[in-house]
Coordinates of C-alpha atoms in Angstrom, one line a residue:
Chain A
M1 CA 0.0 -0.1 0.0
Q2 CA 2.8 2.2 0.7
T3 CA 4.4 1.6 -2.6
K4 CA 1.1 2.4 -4.2
T5 CA 1.1 5.9 -2.2
L6 CA 4.4 6.5 -3.3
F7 CA 3.6 5.8 -7.1
S8 CA 0.7 8.1 -6.9
S9 CA 2.6 10.9 -5.1
L10 CA 5.4 10.4 -7.6
L11 CA 2.8 10.9 -10.6
T12 CA 1.6 14.0 -8.6
V13 CA 5.0 15.5 -8.4
V14 CA 5.7 14.9 -12.0
F15 CA 2.5 16.4 -12.9
L16 CA 2.9 19.4 -10.7
A17 CA 6.5 20.1 -11.8
G18 CA 5.5 19.9 -15.4
F19 CA 2.6 22.2 -15.2
T20 CA 3.1 24.6 -12.4
G21 CA 6.9 25.0 -12.7
C22 CA 7.4 24.3 -9.0
K23 CA 6.1 27.7 -8.1
P24 CA 6.1 28.1 -4.2
S25 CA 3.2 29.5 -2.3
T26 CA 4.6 32.6 -0.7
D27 CA 2.9 34.3 2.3
S28 CA 4.4 37.0 4.3
S29 CA 3.8 38.7 7.5
D30 CA 1.9 41.9 6.8
T31 CA 4.2 44.6 7.8
P32 CA 4.8 46.5 4.5
G33 CA 7.7 48.8 4.4
A34 CA 8.7 48.4 8.1
A35 CA 10.5 45.2 7.9
R36 CA 14.2 45.4 8.5
Y37 CA 14.9 41.7 8.3
T38 CA 13.7 39.1 5.8
I39 CA 13.6 35.6 6.9
G40 CA 13.0 32.6 4.5
M41 CA 11.2 29.7 5.8
S42 CA 11.3 26.4 4.0
Q43 CA 8.8 23.7 5.3
C44 CA 9.3 20.2 3.9
N45 CA 5.6 19.3 3.8
L46 CA 2.4 21.2 4.7
G47 CA 0.3 18.0 4.3
E48 CA 0.8 17.2 8.0
P49 CA -1.3 19.2 10.7
W50 CA 1.8 19.3 12.9
R51 CA 3.8 21.1 10.3
V52 CA 0.9 23.5 9.5
Q53 CA 1.0 24.3 13.3
M54 CA 4.7 24.9 13.2
N55 CA 4.2 27.5 10.3
A56 CA 1.3 29.1 12.3
D57 CA 3.6 29.3 15.4
V58 CA 6.4 30.9 13.5
K59 CA 3.9 33.4 11.8
A60 CA 2.3 34.1 15.2
A61 CA 5.7 34.8 16.7
A62 CA 7.0 36.8 13.8
D63 CA 3.8 39.0 13.9
Q64 CA 5.0 40.3 17.3
H65 CA 7.9 41.9 15.7
P66 CA 7.3 44.3 13.1
E67 CA 11.0 44.4 12.0
L68 CA 10.6 40.8 10.7
K69 CA 9.1 39.6 7.4
V70 CA 8.9 35.8 6.8
I71 CA 8.6 34.2 3.3
F72 CA 7.1 30.7 3.6
K73 CA 7.6 28.0 1.1
D74 CA 6.2 24.4 1.0
A75 CA 8.4 21.8 -0.5
Q76 CA 5.4 19.4 -0.8
N77 CA 7.6 16.5 0.5
D78 CA 10.2 16.7 -2.3
T79 CA 13.7 17.0 -1.3
L80 CA 15.0 18.6 -4.5
K81 CA 12.2 21.2 -4.3
Q82 CA 13.4 22.0 -0.9
R83 CA 17.0 22.3 -2.0
A84 CA 15.8 24.8 -4.6
H85 CA 14.1 26.8 -1.8
V86 CA 17.5 27.2 0.0
E87 CA 19.2 28.3 -3.3
E88 CA 16.3 30.7 -4.0
F89 CA 16.8 32.3 -0.5
V90 CA 20.5 32.7 -1.1
S91 CA 20.1 34.4 -4.4
A92 CA 17.3 36.6 -2.9
K93 CA 19.9 37.6 -0.2
V94 CA 17.5 36.9 2.7
D95 CA 18.9 37.8 6.1
L96 CA 18.2 34.4 7.7
I97 CA 17.0 30.9 6.7
L98 CA 14.7 28.7 8.7
I99 CA 14.5 25.2 7.4
S100 CA 12.6 22.2 8.6
P101 CA 14.4 19.6 6.3
K102 CA 12.7 16.6 4.8
E103 CA 16.0 14.6 5.0
A104 CA 19.5 15.3 6.2
A105 CA 22.0 14.1 3.6
P106 CA 20.8 15.8 0.4
L107 CA 20.2 19.2 2.2
T108 CA 23.4 19.4 4.2
E109 CA 25.5 20.7 1.2
P110 CA 23.0 23.4 0.0
V111 CA 22.7 24.7 3.6
A112 CA 26.5 24.8 4.0
K113 CA 26.7 26.9 0.8
A114 CA 24.2 29.4 2.4
M115 CA 26.3 29.5 5.4
A116 CA 29.3 30.1 3.1
A117 CA 27.4 33.0 1.6
G118 CA 27.1 34.6 5.1
I119 CA 23.4 33.7 5.6
P120 CA 22.7 32.2 9.1
V121 CA 20.7 29.0 9.1
I122 CA 18.3 27.6 11.7
V123 CA 17.4 23.9 11.4
L124 CA 14.2 22.8 12.9
D125 CA 12.9 19.4 14.0
R126 CA 15.1 17.3 11.7
A127 CA 18.9 17.6 12.0
L128 CA 21.3 17.9 9.1
L129 CA 24.8 16.1 9.0
G130 CA 27.9 17.8 10.2
D131 CA 27.9 21.3 11.7
Q132 CA 27.5 23.7 8.9
F133 CA 24.5 25.4 10.3
T134 CA 23.9 28.1 13.0
C135 CA 21.5 26.4 15.4
F136 CA 19.4 23.2 15.6
I137 CA 16.1 23.4 17.5
G138 CA 14.3 20.1 18.1
A139 CA 12.5 17.9 20.4
D140 CA 13.7 14.5 21.5
N141 CA 11.3 11.8 20.5
V142 CA 13.1 9.1 22.6
K143 CA 12.7 11.3 25.7
I144 CA 9.0 11.8 24.9
G145 CA 8.5 8.1 24.2
R146 CA 10.2 7.3 27.6
A147 CA 7.9 9.8 29.4
A148 CA 5.0 8.1 27.8
G149 CA 6.2 4.7 29.0
E150 CA 6.9 5.9 32.5
W151 CA 3.5 7.6 32.6
I152 CA 1.9 4.3 31.5
R153 CA 3.9 2.3 33.9
Q154 CA 2.7 4.6 36.8
T155 CA -0.9 4.7 35.7
L156 CA -1.2 0.9 35.3
G157 CA 0.6 0.2 38.5
G158 CA 3.5 -1.5 36.8
K159 CA 1.6 -4.3 35.0
G160 CA -1.0 -4.8 32.3
K161 CA -1.7 -5.7 28.6
V162 CA -0.8 -3.0 26.2
V163 CA -1.4 -2.5 22.4
E164 CA 1.2 -0.5 20.7
L165 CA 0.2 1.2 17.4
K166 CA 3.4 2.3 15.8
G167 CA 4.0 5.2 13.5
L168 CA 5.7 4.5 10.2
M169 CA 8.6 2.2 11.4
T170 CA 10.9 3.2 8.5
S171 CA 10.6 6.9 9.9
V172 CA 13.1 8.1 12.7
P173 CA 10.2 9.5 14.9
G174 CA 8.5 6.2 14.8
Q175 CA 11.6 4.3 15.8
D176 CA 12.4 6.8 18.5
R177 CA 8.9 6.8 20.0
H178 CA 9.0 3.0 20.0
Q179 CA 12.5 2.8 21.6
G180 CA 11.8 5.4 24.3
F181 CA 8.6 3.7 25.2
R182 CA 10.2 0.3 25.6
Q183 CA 12.9 2.0 27.7
G184 CA 10.1 3.7 29.9
I185 CA 8.4 0.3 30.6
A186 CA 11.5 -1.7 31.0
G187 CA 11.6 -3.9 34.1
S188 CA 7.9 -3.7 34.7
Q189 CA 5.3 -6.4 34.1
I190 CA 3.7 -4.6 31.4
E191 CA 3.1 -7.0 28.4
I192 CA 2.9 -5.7 24.8
I193 CA 0.3 -8.2 23.5
F194 CA -0.1 -6.7 20.0
E195 CA 1.9 -4.3 17.9
A196 CA 1.2 -3.1 14.4
D197 CA 2.4 -0.4 12.0
M198 CA -0.4 2.1 11.4
K199 CA 1.7 4.4 9.3
W200 CA 0.6 7.5 11.3
L201 CA -2.9 7.2 9.7
E202 CA -6.1 7.1 11.6
P203 CA -8.1 4.6 9.3
E204 CA -5.1 2.2 9.6
A205 CA -5.0 2.5 13.3
R206 CA -8.8 1.7 13.6
K207 CA -8.3 -1.3 11.4
E208 CA -5.4 -2.7 13.5
M209 CA -7.2 -2.0 16.7
E210 CA -10.2 -4.0 15.4
S211 CA -7.9 -7.0 14.9
A212 CA -6.4 -6.5 18.4
L213 CA -9.9 -6.4 20.0
A214 CA -10.8 -9.6 17.9
R215 CA -7.9 -11.5 19.3
F216 CA -7.7 -10.3 23.0
D217 CA -10.5 -10.1 25.6
Q218 CA -8.5 -8.0 28.0
I219 CA -6.6 -4.9 26.8
D220 CA -5.6 -2.3 29.6
L221 CA -4.2 0.5 27.5
V222 CA -3.5 1.5 24.0
Y223 CA -0.3 3.5 23.2
A224 CA -0.3 5.1 19.8
H225 CA 2.7 6.9 18.4
N226 CA 0.4 9.9 17.5
D227 CA -3.0 11.3 18.5
P228 CA -4.9 10.5 15.3
G229 CA -3.8 6.8 15.8
A230 CA -5.0 6.7 19.5
H231 CA -8.4 8.3 18.3
G232 CA -8.7 5.7 15.7
A233 CA -8.2 3.0 18.3
Y234 CA -10.7 4.6 20.6
L235 CA -13.4 4.6 17.7
A236 CA -12.6 0.9 17.2
A237 CA -13.1 0.1 21.0
Q238 CA -16.1 2.2 21.1
A239 CA -17.8 0.3 18.3
T240 CA -17.5 -2.8 20.4
A241 CA -18.5 -1.0 23.6
R242 CA -15.1 -1.7 25.2
E243 CA -13.8 1.8 25.2
K244 CA -14.3 2.1 29.0
Q245 CA -12.3 -0.9 29.8
M246 CA -9.1 0.6 28.6
K247 CA -7.0 3.7 28.5
F248 CA -5.8 5.5 25.4
V249 CA -2.5 7.4 25.2
G250 CA -1.2 9.4 22.2
I251 CA 1.7 11.7 21.2
D252 CA 1.8 15.3 19.6
A253 CA -0.8 17.3 21.7
L254 CA -1.8 19.6 19.0
P255 CA -4.3 22.1 20.5
H256 CA -7.2 21.1 18.1
E257 CA -6.5 17.5 18.1
G258 CA -4.8 15.6 21.1
V259 CA -5.4 18.2 23.8
A260 CA -9.1 18.5 22.6
Y261 CA -9.4 14.8 22.8
V262 CA -8.0 14.7 26.4
K263 CA -10.5 17.5 27.4
K264 CA -13.3 15.5 25.9
G265 CA -12.3 12.3 27.8
I266 CA -11.5 10.4 24.5
L267 CA -7.8 10.1 25.3
D268 CA -6.3 9.7 28.9
A269 CA -3.1 11.4 28.2
T270 CA -1.1 13.0 25.2
F271 CA 2.6 14.1 25.1
Q272 CA 3.4 17.2 23.4
Y273 CA 5.8 17.1 20.5
P274 CA 6.5 20.8 20.3
T275 CA 7.0 22.5 17.0
G276 CA 9.6 25.0 18.2
G277 CA 8.2 27.8 16.0
A278 CA 8.2 30.5 18.7
E279 CA 11.7 29.4 19.8
A280 CA 12.9 29.7 16.2
V281 CA 11.8 33.2 15.9
A282 CA 13.3 34.1 19.2
T283 CA 16.6 32.6 18.3
A284 CA 16.5 34.3 14.7
L285 CA 16.2 37.7 16.5
K286 CA 19.1 37.0 18.6
I287 CA 21.2 35.9 15.7
L288 CA 20.1 39.0 13.6
R289 CA 21.1 41.3 16.6
G290 CA 24.5 39.8 16.7
E291 CA 24.0 37.9 20.0
S292 CA 25.4 34.4 20.3
V293 CA 23.1 31.3 20.4
P294 CA 23.8 27.7 21.5
K295 CA 24.4 25.3 18.7
K296 CA 21.7 22.9 19.8
I297 CA 18.3 23.7 21.6
V298 CA 16.4 20.7 22.8
L299 CA 12.7 21.6 23.4
G300 CA 11.0 20.6 26.5
S301 CA 7.6 18.7 26.3
R302 CA 4.4 18.7 28.3
V303 CA 2.0 15.9 29.3
F304 CA -1.7 16.6 29.2
D305 CA -3.8 14.3 31.2
K306 CA -7.3 14.4 32.8
A307 CA -5.9 15.9 35.9
N308 CA -4.1 18.9 34.4
V309 CA -5.5 19.5 30.8
E310 CA -7.6 22.5 32.0
Q311 CA -4.4 24.1 33.6
G312 CA -2.5 23.7 30.3
G313 CA -0.7 20.5 31.0
R314 CA 2.4 19.7 33.1
E315 CA 6.0 20.3 32.0
L316 CA 8.0 17.1 31.8
P317 CA 11.3 17.0 33.6
Chain B
M1 CA -22.9 -19.9 -18.8
N2 CA -23.8 -20.0 -22.3
P3 CA -23.6 -23.8 -23.3
S4 CA -23.3 -23.3 -27.0
E5 CA -20.3 -21.0 -26.5
K6 CA -18.2 -23.6 -24.6
A7 CA -17.2 -26.9 -25.8
A8 CA -19.9 -29.3 -24.9
S9 CA -17.4 -32.1 -24.1
S10 CA -16.1 -30.5 -20.8
H11 CA -17.7 -31.4 -17.6
P12 CA -20.1 -28.8 -16.1
V13 CA -18.0 -28.5 -12.9
I14 CA -14.8 -27.8 -14.9
R15 CA -16.8 -25.4 -16.9
T16 CA -17.9 -23.5 -13.8
L17 CA -14.4 -23.5 -12.3
T18 CA -12.8 -22.1 -15.3
S19 CA -15.4 -19.4 -16.0
P20 CA -14.3 -16.0 -14.8
A21 CA -16.6 -16.1 -11.9
G22 CA -15.4 -19.5 -11.0
R23 CA -11.8 -18.3 -10.9
A24 CA -12.6 -15.2 -8.9
L25 CA -14.5 -17.4 -6.4
L26 CA -11.5 -19.8 -6.2
A27 CA -9.1 -16.9 -5.4
L28 CA -11.3 -15.8 -2.6
L29 CA -11.7 -19.4 -1.2
L30 CA -7.9 -19.7 -1.3
V31 CA -7.4 -16.5 0.8
L32 CA -10.2 -17.9 3.2
L33 CA -8.3 -21.1 3.5
V34 CA -5.1 -19.1 4.5
G35 CA -7.5 -17.5 7.2
L36 CA -8.6 -20.9 8.4
I37 CA -4.9 -22.0 8.7
F38 CA -3.6 -18.8 10.2
N39 CA -6.5 -18.1 12.4
A40 CA -4.7 -16.0 15.1
D41 CA -5.7 -18.1 18.2
G42 CA -9.2 -18.5 16.8
A43 CA -9.8 -14.7 16.1
F44 CA -10.7 -15.7 12.5
F45 CA -13.7 -17.7 13.7
R46 CA -15.2 -14.8 15.6
P47 CA -18.1 -13.0 13.9
G48 CA -16.7 -9.6 14.7
T49 CA -13.6 -10.3 12.5
H50 CA -15.8 -10.8 9.5
R51 CA -17.9 -7.9 10.1
D52 CA -14.7 -5.9 10.5
A53 CA -13.2 -7.3 7.4
L54 CA -16.3 -6.2 5.5
R55 CA -16.3 -2.8 7.0
Q56 CA -12.7 -1.9 6.2
A57 CA -13.2 -3.3 2.6
S58 CA -16.3 -1.2 2.2
V59 CA -14.8 2.2 1.3
Y60 CA -12.5 0.7 -1.3
G61 CA -15.4 -1.5 -2.6
I62 CA -17.6 1.5 -3.1
L63 CA -14.9 3.1 -5.3
A64 CA -14.5 -0.2 -7.1
C65 CA -18.2 -0.1 -8.0
G66 CA -17.6 3.2 -9.9
L67 CA -14.3 2.0 -11.3
T68 CA -15.9 -1.2 -12.8
L69 CA -18.2 0.9 -14.9
V70 CA -15.3 3.0 -16.1
I71 CA -13.0 0.1 -16.7
I72 CA -15.5 -1.7 -18.7
T73 CA -15.4 1.1 -21.3
A74 CA -11.5 0.6 -21.4
G75 CA -11.2 3.8 -19.3
I76 CA -9.7 4.4 -15.9
D77 CA -10.3 6.7 -13.1
L78 CA -7.4 7.7 -10.9
A79 CA -9.3 10.6 -9.2
V80 CA -11.4 8.5 -7.0
G81 CA -9.1 8.8 -3.9
S82 CA -8.9 12.6 -4.2
V83 CA -12.6 13.0 -4.9
L84 CA -13.2 10.9 -1.8
A85 CA -11.1 13.4 0.3
L86 CA -12.7 16.4 -1.2
V87 CA -16.2 15.2 -0.4
A88 CA -15.0 14.0 3.1
V89 CA -13.8 17.6 3.8
C90 CA -17.0 19.2 2.2
G91 CA -19.3 16.7 4.0
A92 CA -17.6 17.2 7.4
K93 CA -17.8 21.0 7.0
M94 CA -21.5 20.9 6.2
A95 CA -22.4 18.3 8.8
I96 CA -20.1 19.1 11.7
H97 CA -19.4 22.8 11.4
W98 CA -22.5 24.1 9.7
H99 CA -25.1 21.6 11.2
W100 CA -26.7 21.2 7.9
P101 CA -29.6 18.6 7.8
A102 CA -28.5 15.1 6.7
V103 CA -30.5 15.1 3.4
V104 CA -29.0 18.3 2.3
V105 CA -25.4 17.2 3.1
V106 CA -25.9 14.0 1.2
V107 CA -27.3 15.6 -1.9
A108 CA -24.7 18.3 -1.9
S109 CA -21.9 15.8 -1.4
L110 CA -23.1 13.6 -4.3
L111 CA -23.3 16.7 -6.4
V112 CA -19.6 17.6 -5.6
G113 CA -18.7 14.0 -6.7
A114 CA -20.9 14.2 -9.8
A115 CA -19.3 17.6 -10.8
C116 CA -15.8 16.1 -10.4
G117 CA -16.8 13.0 -12.4
G118 CA -18.7 15.1 -15.0
T119 CA -15.6 17.2 -15.6
C120 CA -13.5 14.0 -16.1
G121 CA -16.0 12.6 -18.4
F122 CA -16.3 15.8 -20.4
V123 CA -12.5 16.0 -20.9
A124 CA -12.0 12.2 -21.5
A125 CA -15.1 11.6 -23.7
R126 CA -15.8 14.9 -25.4
L127 CA -12.3 16.4 -25.7
R128 CA -10.9 13.0 -26.0
V129 CA -8.1 13.2 -23.8
Q130 CA -6.8 9.9 -22.6
P131 CA -8.7 8.9 -19.4
F132 CA -5.4 8.2 -17.7
I133 CA -4.3 11.9 -18.1
A134 CA -7.8 13.3 -17.6
T135 CA -8.4 11.7 -14.3
L136 CA -4.8 12.1 -13.3
A137 CA -5.3 15.9 -13.6
M138 CA -8.5 15.7 -11.6
M139 CA -6.7 13.5 -9.0
V140 CA -4.2 16.5 -8.4
F141 CA -6.8 19.2 -8.8
A142 CA -9.4 17.6 -6.3
R143 CA -6.5 17.0 -3.8
G144 CA -5.6 20.7 -4.0
L145 CA -9.3 21.8 -3.7
A146 CA -9.7 19.5 -0.6
K147 CA -6.7 21.2 1.0
Y148 CA -8.0 24.6 0.0
A149 CA -11.5 24.0 1.2
S150 CA -10.2 22.8 4.6
G151 CA -7.5 25.4 5.0
G152 CA -4.8 22.6 5.2
M153 CA -6.3 21.4 8.5
K154 CA -8.5 18.5 9.3
V155 CA -12.1 19.5 9.5
S156 CA -12.8 18.0 13.0
R157 CA -15.2 18.1 15.9
S158 CA -12.7 20.2 17.8
F159 CA -13.8 23.6 16.3
G160 CA -13.8 27.2 17.6
G161 CA -12.7 26.1 21.2
E162 CA -15.6 23.6 21.5
F163 CA -16.0 19.9 20.8
V164 CA -19.1 19.7 18.7
D165 CA -21.5 16.6 18.9
L166 CA -21.1 14.0 16.3
P167 CA -23.8 14.8 13.6
P168 CA -26.6 12.3 13.3
L169 CA -25.7 11.5 9.8
F170 CA -22.2 10.4 10.6
A171 CA -23.4 8.4 13.7
F172 CA -25.9 6.7 11.3
I173 CA -23.3 5.8 8.7
D174 CA -20.9 4.4 11.3
K175 CA -23.5 2.5 13.3
R176 CA -24.0 -1.4 13.4
I177 CA -27.4 -3.1 12.7
L178 CA -28.7 -6.6 13.1
G179 CA -27.6 -7.1 16.6
D180 CA -24.2 -5.5 16.1
N181 CA -23.3 -8.0 13.4
V182 CA -23.2 -5.8 10.3
S183 CA -21.7 -2.4 9.8
M184 CA -23.9 0.2 8.1
V185 CA -21.0 1.1 5.7
S186 CA -21.1 -2.6 4.4
V187 CA -24.8 -2.2 3.8
I188 CA -24.2 1.0 1.9
F189 CA -21.4 -0.9 -0.1
L190 CA -23.7 -3.8 -0.9
G191 CA -26.4 -1.1 -2.0
C192 CA -23.7 0.3 -4.3
V193 CA -23.0 -3.2 -5.8
V194 CA -26.6 -3.7 -6.5
L195 CA -27.0 -0.3 -8.2
A196 CA -24.0 -0.8 -10.2
W197 CA -25.0 -4.3 -11.3
L198 CA -28.5 -3.1 -12.2
A199 CA -27.0 -0.5 -14.4
L200 CA -24.5 -2.8 -16.0
D201 CA -26.6 -5.9 -16.4
R202 CA -30.2 -4.8 -16.5
H203 CA -30.0 -1.4 -18.4
R204 CA -29.4 -0.4 -21.9
W205 CA -26.6 2.0 -20.7
G206 CA -24.7 -0.9 -19.3
R207 CA -24.8 -2.9 -22.6
Q208 CA -23.5 0.5 -24.3
L209 CA -20.6 0.5 -21.8
Y210 CA -19.6 -3.1 -22.8
A211 CA -20.1 -2.2 -26.5
I212 CA -17.8 0.9 -26.2
G213 CA -15.2 -1.2 -24.2
G214 CA -15.3 -4.0 -26.8
N215 CA -14.8 -1.8 -29.9
E216 CA -15.6 1.9 -29.6
D217 CA -15.8 2.4 -33.4
A218 CA -18.1 -0.4 -33.9
A219 CA -20.3 0.8 -31.1
R220 CA -20.5 4.4 -32.6
L221 CA -21.3 2.9 -36.1
S222 CA -24.2 1.0 -34.7
G223 CA -25.6 4.0 -33.1
V224 CA -24.4 4.0 -29.4
P225 CA -24.2 7.5 -28.1
V226 CA -20.6 7.0 -27.2
V227 CA -19.7 10.3 -25.8
A228 CA -22.7 10.5 -23.5
A229 CA -22.6 7.0 -22.3
K230 CA -18.9 7.2 -21.6
A231 CA -19.2 10.5 -19.7
A232 CA -21.9 9.2 -17.6
A233 CA -19.6 6.3 -16.5
Y234 CA -17.2 8.9 -15.0
V235 CA -20.1 10.9 -13.4
A236 CA -21.2 7.6 -11.8
S237 CA -17.7 7.0 -10.6
G238 CA -17.6 10.4 -9.2
V239 CA -20.8 9.9 -7.3
F240 CA -19.6 6.5 -5.9
A241 CA -16.4 8.4 -4.7
A242 CA -18.6 10.9 -3.1
I243 CA -20.6 8.1 -1.3
A244 CA -17.2 6.6 -0.2
G245 CA -16.1 10.0 0.9
L246 CA -19.1 10.4 3.3
C247 CA -18.5 7.0 4.7
Q248 CA -14.8 7.8 5.2
A249 CA -15.6 11.1 7.0
A250 CA -18.3 9.5 9.1
Q251 CA -15.8 6.7 10.2
E252 CA -13.0 9.1 11.0
Q253 CA -15.5 11.6 12.5
Q254 CA -13.7 14.3 10.5
G255 CA -12.8 15.5 7.0
D256 CA -9.1 15.0 6.5
P257 CA -7.9 16.4 3.3
E258 CA -5.0 13.8 3.2
T259 CA -7.3 10.9 3.5
G260 CA -7.7 8.3 0.6
G261 CA -4.2 8.7 -0.8
G262 CA -3.4 5.5 -2.8
Y263 CA -7.1 4.2 -2.5
E264 CA -7.7 4.4 -6.3
L265 CA -4.9 1.8 -6.8
I266 CA -6.4 -0.6 -4.2
A267 CA -9.8 -0.1 -5.7
I268 CA -8.4 -0.8 -9.2
A269 CA -6.6 -3.9 -8.0
M270 CA -9.9 -5.2 -6.5
V271 CA -11.6 -4.7 -9.9
V272 CA -8.8 -6.4 -11.8
I273 CA -8.4 -9.3 -9.3
G274 CA -12.1 -10.0 -9.8
G275 CA -11.4 -10.5 -13.5
T276 CA -12.7 -7.3 -15.2
S277 CA -10.3 -6.6 -17.9
L278 CA -8.4 -3.3 -18.1
M279 CA -8.7 -3.6 -21.9
G280 CA -12.4 -3.0 -21.5
G281 CA -15.5 -5.0 -22.7
R282 CA -15.2 -7.8 -20.3
G283 CA -16.1 -8.2 -16.7
G284 CA -19.0 -7.3 -14.2
M285 CA -20.1 -6.4 -10.9
G286 CA -20.3 -9.9 -9.4
L287 CA -16.6 -10.3 -10.2
T288 CA -15.7 -7.0 -8.5
L289 CA -17.6 -8.0 -5.4
L290 CA -15.5 -11.3 -5.4
G291 CA -12.3 -9.0 -5.8
V292 CA -13.3 -6.8 -3.0
L293 CA -13.8 -9.7 -0.6
T294 CA -10.5 -11.3 -1.6
I295 CA -8.3 -8.2 -0.9
G296 CA -10.5 -7.2 2.1
Y297 CA -10.1 -10.7 3.7
L298 CA -6.4 -10.9 2.7
E299 CA -5.8 -7.4 4.5
K300 CA -7.8 -8.8 7.7
I301 CA -5.8 -12.0 7.9
L302 CA -2.5 -10.3 7.7
S303 CA -3.9 -7.7 10.3
I304 CA -5.0 -10.2 12.9
N305 CA -1.8 -12.2 12.6
A306 CA 0.1 -8.8 13.3
V307 CA 2.3 -9.6 10.2
P308 CA 4.9 -6.9 10.0
E309 CA 4.5 -4.3 7.2
A310 CA 7.3 -5.3 5.0
G311 CA 5.9 -8.9 4.9
R312 CA 2.4 -7.7 4.2
L313 CA 3.5 -5.6 1.3
M314 CA 5.4 -8.5 -0.4
L315 CA 2.5 -11.0 0.4
T316 CA 0.0 -8.6 -1.0
G317 CA 2.0 -8.0 -4.3
L318 CA 2.6 -11.7 -4.8
I319 CA -1.1 -12.6 -4.3
I320 CA -2.3 -9.9 -6.7
V321 CA 0.0 -11.4 -9.5
V322 CA -1.1 -15.0 -8.7
A323 CA -4.7 -14.0 -8.7
V324 CA -4.5 -12.1 -12.0
L325 CA -2.6 -15.0 -13.6
T326 CA -5.3 -17.5 -12.7
Q327 CA -7.7 -15.0 -14.3
R328 CA -6.1 -15.0 -17.8
R329 CA -8.0 -16.5 -20.4
R330 CA -6.5 -19.8 -21.6
P331 CA -6.3 -20.2 -25.3
A332 CA -9.2 -22.3 -26.6

């Protein structure tokens, strides 16, 4: 199925490239004339709500500063298109580049060239190879997965039957959220009775959960690598009237998704995977003013559960 | 089925087994046999497993109904997955955000699907652009329109700081009937199968579609309104995609502009595995129903056994090839 999606998206890309000439959608903060600094922002794919949220966070933070103007470009999940973004920003002589890269290796060289041209680069969420960038801002999926594991261990009292619905296991976030979770429950009597790859997709998660429900009469908790996955699992359990027999835990905690589900009592907990949009703009301002910034900023995460969701969650240590 | 057509010497059982329907049935039985052997600690024997297998095949199956009509004319419709997403977004907006009455939502959604299909039909049949290209263009366009209409975000129940109640239409589509044993979407799917079967098998329009798929020039010379009949097949495919879109939105309780990616290829595979020829002129709805069940059950069996993703993809690929090979007509 994945190959089929790949095939169709390949066709889409070929088609789009042929007919629209890779024209980026540009959008700038509305501060005509007043802007002193232009920032180019290249987002790898606006098909994911989390990345839409990242752009929204960058825009909201930049709107606070009339001296900033941000140009947004969407690479539509195409590495070469994103490479072109960087080159376009360099020839347009922007003052700073924000990039959330699709993948490390092919974008390392173009970013190094931008640095050589004297343009500072902030890398968001996914890292590049080497050290030819100004600052990396990202969250730690292993840490978040571990926090989820520890929360689950505590909530279940150290034992229970758990279903793990994994994100795409060929992707690093999926691997990290899996690995961290296993570290978090290590040594307890928690048993993973069913695990399946739901490829981050809600319909897939619902399908896999139906299979888990068909096989096992007792399930204590479902841990999904993202909130749509946990929601899909909830709907599957609800359809067999078993949703009250188990808990549901997700990751990402977008305001309109995971956090809303916790408020509604659908999920028992969700762990925030922060976008870093606000931190990126703050760091950009420091760089533009000539202040020094750390090479790497690891974002903190928050847990939202029934006890704290109305207070805006609790910061994780 | 026609005794004069086949050699009278062959045994009736052999004749049934080597007919297209017999072979499609054989493929389904083989998959079910795999389920009997790898029954995941008895999970395969629970009625719920079969209800869920049918439920998850239903959205693909509804798309396959429309695709059967188009493929019989030797055409193809790649747009169905995107049209599904567009209707899911529009349907969710109308039902969840605007609280429109169910009837209005359904009618408006079907019109959106018909408009997409109609555009494909006009470009493919009237302007004579290859169906692959015409519907590829619609596949890209409708996906873009879905993203535009939704503002790039999922149209969900979490809206304006509130958590909106599930609209009655969505609750109805996602409910179960007959003592919890049948999903409503499966009933909708079977309704679509019957509709498409009536159109293909019992209506003049269906005969025209077979004639066009068999030999378009001959059909035109014998007075078949080729352009209108062909365009109507794409309209029907768009309408079926709209029905699938509403089912998808109801089951996800939201309109996700990214949903349905790659569904067109699964639905095409279901039609082809059933035995309907991509060259046009041969096939039917009964065969498509068998194809839908074959792939649907295969997915379910792999899922209850928690087969890792890599193995699932390889097995699915292998089984598609084997099933299509058994479908091939042997030389007389």
